[in-house]
């Protein structure tokens, strides 16, 4: 699996941006990726040093439209903690 296939997208929320100040970043990752693959992909793509990776499987939400209902697909989330002396990951140009 390619490192760009492992990291699907960053999760940009108010809570995740607050955690980014503590060098903890949240990503949506491939469901088949393990912690070692996620760590290697983040280190290669963003040129940072990773200390810890926490993963969780997220259940798809129930969505309704009238009488019809269905579920969004399940997905996997990873919270990546960087070393104290590592560079920050910049999602936005400022």
Coordinates of C-alpha atoms in Angstrom, one line a residue:
X1 CA 0.0 0.0 0.0
X2 CA 1.4 3.4 -1.0
X3 CA 1.9 6.0 1.8
X4 CA -0.4 8.4 0.0
X5 CA -3.1 5.7 0.1
X6 CA -2.8 5.3 3.8
X7 CA -3.4 8.9 4.8
X8 CA -6.8 9.8 3.3
X9 CA -7.3 13.3 4.7
X10 CA -6.6 15.4 7.9
X11 CA -9.6 15.9 10.2
X12 CA -10.0 19.7 10.6
X13 CA -12.3 20.4 13.6
X14 CA -12.2 22.8 16.4
X15 CA -11.1 20.1 18.8
X16 CA -8.4 18.7 16.5
X17 CA -6.9 22.2 15.9
X18 CA -6.7 22.7 19.7
X19 CA -4.9 19.4 20.0
X20 CA -2.5 20.4 17.1
X21 CA -1.0 23.0 19.5
X22 CA 0.1 20.0 21.6
X23 CA 1.5 18.4 18.5
X24 CA -1.3 15.8 18.2
X25 CA -2.8 15.6 14.8
X26 CA -5.9 13.7 13.6
X27 CA -6.2 11.9 10.2
X28 CA -8.7 9.7 8.4
X29 CA -6.7 6.7 7.3
X30 CA -7.3 3.6 5.3
X31 CA -9.3 0.9 7.1
X32 CA -6.7 -1.7 6.5
X33 CA -3.7 0.3 7.7
X34 CA -2.0 -0.6 10.9
X35 CA -0.1 1.7 13.4
X36 CA 3.3 1.0 11.9
X37 CA 2.2 1.9 8.4
X38 CA 0.5 5.1 9.6
X39 CA 3.6 6.1 11.5
X40 CA 5.9 5.6 8.5
X41 CA 3.5 7.4 6.1
X42 CA 3.2 10.5 8.4
X43 CA 7.0 10.6 8.9
X44 CA 7.6 10.3 5.1
X45 CA 4.9 12.7 3.9
X46 CA 5.3 15.5 6.5
X47 CA 9.0 15.0 7.4
X48 CA 8.3 14.8 11.2
X49 CA 9.1 12.4 14.0
X50 CA 6.2 10.4 15.4
X51 CA 6.1 9.2 19.0
X52 CA 2.8 7.5 19.2
X53 CA -0.2 6.5 17.0
X54 CA -3.7 5.9 18.4
X55 CA -6.3 4.4 16.1
X56 CA -10.0 3.9 16.3
X57 CA -12.7 2.5 14.0
X58 CA -15.5 4.9 13.6
X59 CA -19.0 3.7 12.8
X60 CA -20.9 5.3 10.0
X61 CA -23.7 7.7 11.0
X62 CA -27.4 6.9 10.4
X63 CA -28.8 9.3 7.7
X64 CA -32.5 9.6 6.8
X65 CA -34.4 11.2 4.0
X66 CA -38.1 10.8 4.6
X67 CA -39.0 7.2 5.2
X68 CA -35.7 6.0 3.6
X69 CA -32.7 5.5 5.9
X70 CA -29.2 4.2 5.5
X71 CA -25.7 4.5 7.0
X72 CA -22.7 6.3 5.9
X73 CA -19.6 4.1 5.5
X74 CA -17.5 3.1 8.4
X75 CA -14.0 4.6 8.5
X76 CA -10.8 4.6 10.6
X77 CA -9.3 7.6 12.5
X78 CA -5.7 8.0 13.7
X79 CA -4.4 10.4 16.3
X80 CA -0.7 11.0 15.7
X81 CA 1.6 12.5 18.5
X82 CA 4.8 14.1 17.4
X83 CA 8.1 14.5 19.4
X84 CA 8.6 17.8 21.2
X85 CA 11.5 18.8 19.0
X86 CA 9.7 17.9 15.7
X87 CA 8.4 20.5 13.2
X88 CA 4.7 21.3 13.2
X89 CA 2.5 20.1 10.4
X90 CA 1.0 23.0 8.4
X91 CA -2.4 22.3 6.9
X92 CA -3.0 26.0 5.8
X93 CA -0.7 28.5 4.2
X94 CA -0.5 31.6 6.4

